[in-house]
XYZ file of C-alpha atoms in Angstrom:
238
model
C 62.707 42.994 188.137
C 60.008 42.697 190.782
C 57.109 40.079 190.227
C 54.725 42.839 189.836
C 56.896 44.581 186.887
C 57.927 41.072 185.622
C 54.201 40.052 185.159
C 53.414 43.210 183.513
C 56.331 42.499 181.093
C 55.284 38.755 180.550
C 51.644 40.000 179.503
C 52.795 42.511 177.347
C 55.182 39.951 175.476
C 52.204 37.479 175.019
C 49.940 40.305 173.565
C 52.641 41.473 171.331
C 53.168 37.866 170.195
C 49.549 37.550 169.725
C 48.877 40.485 167.442
C 52.384 40.491 165.454
C 50.730 39.030 162.565
C 48.201 41.790 162.243
C 50.340 44.324 163.171
C 52.960 43.346 160.539
C 50.100 44.004 158.056
C 49.339 47.062 160.025
C 52.653 48.589 159.427
C 52.902 47.645 156.113
C 50.073 50.214 154.979
C 47.471 50.644 157.572
C 45.095 48.704 154.916
C 44.189 45.535 153.780
C 41.828 44.692 150.934
C 38.905 42.542 151.654
C 40.380 39.984 149.260
C 43.304 38.183 150.675
C 46.371 40.343 150.059
C 47.998 37.659 148.319
C 45.432 38.214 145.484
C 47.157 41.703 144.708
C 50.377 42.305 143.403
C 52.587 44.680 145.689
C 51.899 47.746 143.441
C 48.000 47.003 143.536
C 47.852 46.669 147.169
C 50.103 50.059 147.812
C 48.060 51.934 145.429
C 44.593 50.979 147.300
C 46.481 51.675 150.607
C 47.248 55.417 149.005
C 43.857 55.850 147.770
C 42.380 55.375 151.118
C 44.580 58.106 152.638
C 42.614 60.771 150.018
C 40.039 62.410 150.983
C 36.922 60.288 150.598
C 39.779 57.740 150.319
C 37.536 54.651 151.822
C 35.014 55.018 148.820
C 37.677 55.382 146.491
C 39.727 52.074 147.487
C 36.293 50.668 147.656
C 35.714 51.225 144.048
C 39.065 50.338 143.085
C 38.935 47.074 144.811
C 35.634 45.884 143.243
C 33.274 47.464 145.747
C 34.641 46.312 149.368
C 37.796 47.668 151.372
C 38.826 46.734 154.711
C 41.538 48.446 156.570
C 42.901 47.794 160.032
C 42.694 50.541 162.603
C 45.018 52.031 164.935
C 43.543 51.973 168.449
C 46.083 50.866 170.573
C 45.488 47.759 172.931
C 48.589 48.724 175.030
C 47.073 51.587 177.221
C 45.049 50.045 179.983
C 43.924 50.547 183.437
C 45.606 48.454 186.194
C 42.399 48.167 188.409
C 38.946 49.127 188.664
C 39.494 52.075 190.838
C 41.807 53.404 188.024
C 39.026 52.861 185.772
C 36.489 54.512 188.091
C 38.739 57.594 188.868
C 39.737 57.813 184.664
C 35.964 57.810 183.876
C 33.447 60.835 184.127
C 30.615 58.846 183.297
C 29.643 55.318 184.315
C 26.439 54.114 182.937
C 24.057 51.074 182.697
C 21.612 51.009 179.707
C 20.796 49.235 176.810
C 21.991 49.696 172.989
C 18.766 50.357 171.254
C 20.560 51.350 167.317
C 23.662 51.839 165.685
C 24.992 53.443 162.805
C 28.358 54.074 160.928
C 29.662 57.610 159.965
C 32.637 58.655 157.933
C 34.917 60.800 159.901
C 38.244 62.662 158.846
C 36.973 63.679 155.206
C 36.296 60.112 154.588
C 39.325 58.384 155.675
C 38.005 56.809 158.999
C 34.835 55.432 160.223
C 33.276 55.314 163.747
C 30.284 53.392 164.887
C 27.741 55.399 166.825
C 25.536 53.445 169.113
C 22.164 54.834 170.611
C 22.055 54.152 174.183
C 19.097 53.990 176.632
C 20.070 55.073 180.188
C 18.915 52.774 182.769
C 21.076 53.965 185.725
C 23.630 56.400 186.396
C 26.362 55.672 188.703
C 28.621 58.538 187.699
C 28.019 61.884 185.761
C 25.092 63.503 184.578
C 21.898 61.773 183.329
C 18.839 60.442 184.158
C 16.930 57.337 183.334
C 15.384 56.731 180.012
C 17.328 59.708 178.718
C 19.721 58.406 175.429
C 23.270 58.870 174.982
C 25.899 57.832 172.124
C 28.549 55.560 172.694
C 31.029 55.913 170.134
C 33.646 53.376 169.174
C 36.397 53.549 166.325
C 35.683 51.258 163.431
C 33.022 49.618 161.814
C 31.446 49.023 158.332
C 30.144 51.961 156.195
C 27.867 51.313 153.207
C 27.792 53.889 150.297
C 25.095 54.931 148.415
C 26.162 53.281 145.379
C 26.203 49.876 147.066
C 30.002 49.734 147.675
C 31.036 49.368 151.594
C 34.357 50.115 153.692
C 35.303 48.496 156.847
C 37.776 49.378 159.574
C 38.889 46.884 161.817
C 39.748 47.707 165.567
C 40.637 44.351 166.695
C 41.015 45.523 170.147
C 37.604 47.081 170.480
C 34.577 44.665 170.238
C 31.434 45.631 169.012
C 28.509 46.204 170.750
C 25.129 44.550 170.064
C 21.417 46.022 169.844
C 19.118 44.910 172.698
C 21.969 43.973 174.842
C 22.743 45.608 178.107
C 26.307 47.046 179.209
C 28.008 48.762 181.613
C 29.819 51.625 180.264
C 32.854 53.579 181.688
C 33.909 56.701 179.941
C 33.944 60.163 179.162
C 32.309 62.536 176.481
C 33.803 62.924 173.050
C 34.777 65.979 171.708
C 33.003 67.709 174.814
C 29.740 66.907 173.700
C 27.964 65.623 176.838
C 25.739 63.558 175.003
C 28.481 61.119 173.772
C 30.350 58.516 175.714
C 33.757 57.422 174.366
C 34.553 54.207 176.770
C 37.758 54.384 178.695
C 40.712 52.443 177.600
C 38.576 51.097 174.660
C 37.793 47.528 175.414
C 38.335 47.952 179.048
C 35.518 50.338 179.587
C 32.483 48.051 178.316
C 31.325 45.212 180.381
C 28.051 43.210 178.881
C 25.770 42.523 181.597
C 23.431 39.314 180.753
C 19.776 39.127 180.763
C 19.495 36.395 183.460
C 20.620 39.394 185.771
C 23.678 37.868 187.308
C 26.390 37.455 184.644
C 29.121 39.999 183.771
C 31.084 39.688 180.803
C 34.075 41.848 180.215
C 35.065 43.016 176.913
C 38.498 43.059 177.250
C 40.486 41.112 174.709
C 43.872 41.613 176.893
C 45.381 38.351 178.490
C 46.124 38.778 181.830
C 43.886 41.674 182.046
C 42.691 42.427 185.731
C 39.186 43.388 184.396
C 38.642 39.758 183.234
C 38.464 38.605 186.963
C 35.137 41.055 187.417
C 33.724 38.128 185.104
C 33.523 36.041 188.457
C 31.325 38.946 190.120
C 27.502 39.262 189.998
C 25.917 42.304 188.604
C 25.000 43.204 192.123
C 28.467 42.796 193.425
C 29.923 44.660 190.488
C 27.824 47.509 191.217
C 28.510 47.713 194.468
C 32.120 47.709 193.900
C 31.686 50.749 191.560
C 29.711 52.567 194.094
C 32.244 52.094 196.626
C 35.124 52.972 194.231
C 33.457 56.261 193.401
C 32.904 57.087 196.842
C 36.649 56.340 197.611
C 37.524 58.658 194.602
C 35.229 61.471 196.128
C 36.672 61.382 199.118
C 40.131 62.194 197.698
C 39.079 65.530 196.308
């Protein structure tokens, strides 16, 4: 193997070992009751898993599990951009703004959850939009509370949550062809938190060895400049 290929292979092995305990539980049935699985018999555990797969299944599983249900998500941590240029090229929208609200919604007939963050634009680096407009940043997973007080959570361990009143640079593309939505590119890789000090950059990536981690050494001014240069370079290829 060449050095680059070997390095990438090593990163993948480390990541596999890191998430293996979670992955094993995920493969058993993609569902974990909030109480430890050890408190349930195999039959009880599988009953909850099967309930969660039905229409309105997360609600059914929460009711059957004493009011709460937690399920591991299936968002893949393996698909990733190799560089900032790749991230820019694969994103039709690049914006800076602040999260001003959030809500969890049920999808797939109550079998899944996604969280929709209301995002007020401060700067549009790529794509359509003007300052002060809002977009909906969509991430898989989250916690949904039903009217009867029960709740269900889908834990997408590879997709960190966004925080209200925090500022982010988002790389993404519209979800389901809706121009007001943004689904971050490569999940965690497409999100960078910009500190209130106007200087710090915090990549949301959780992947060991990810090249995006190096951008934490950049100032916000430098990151914006690098993104703008990458956009211009990508446009010159068209």
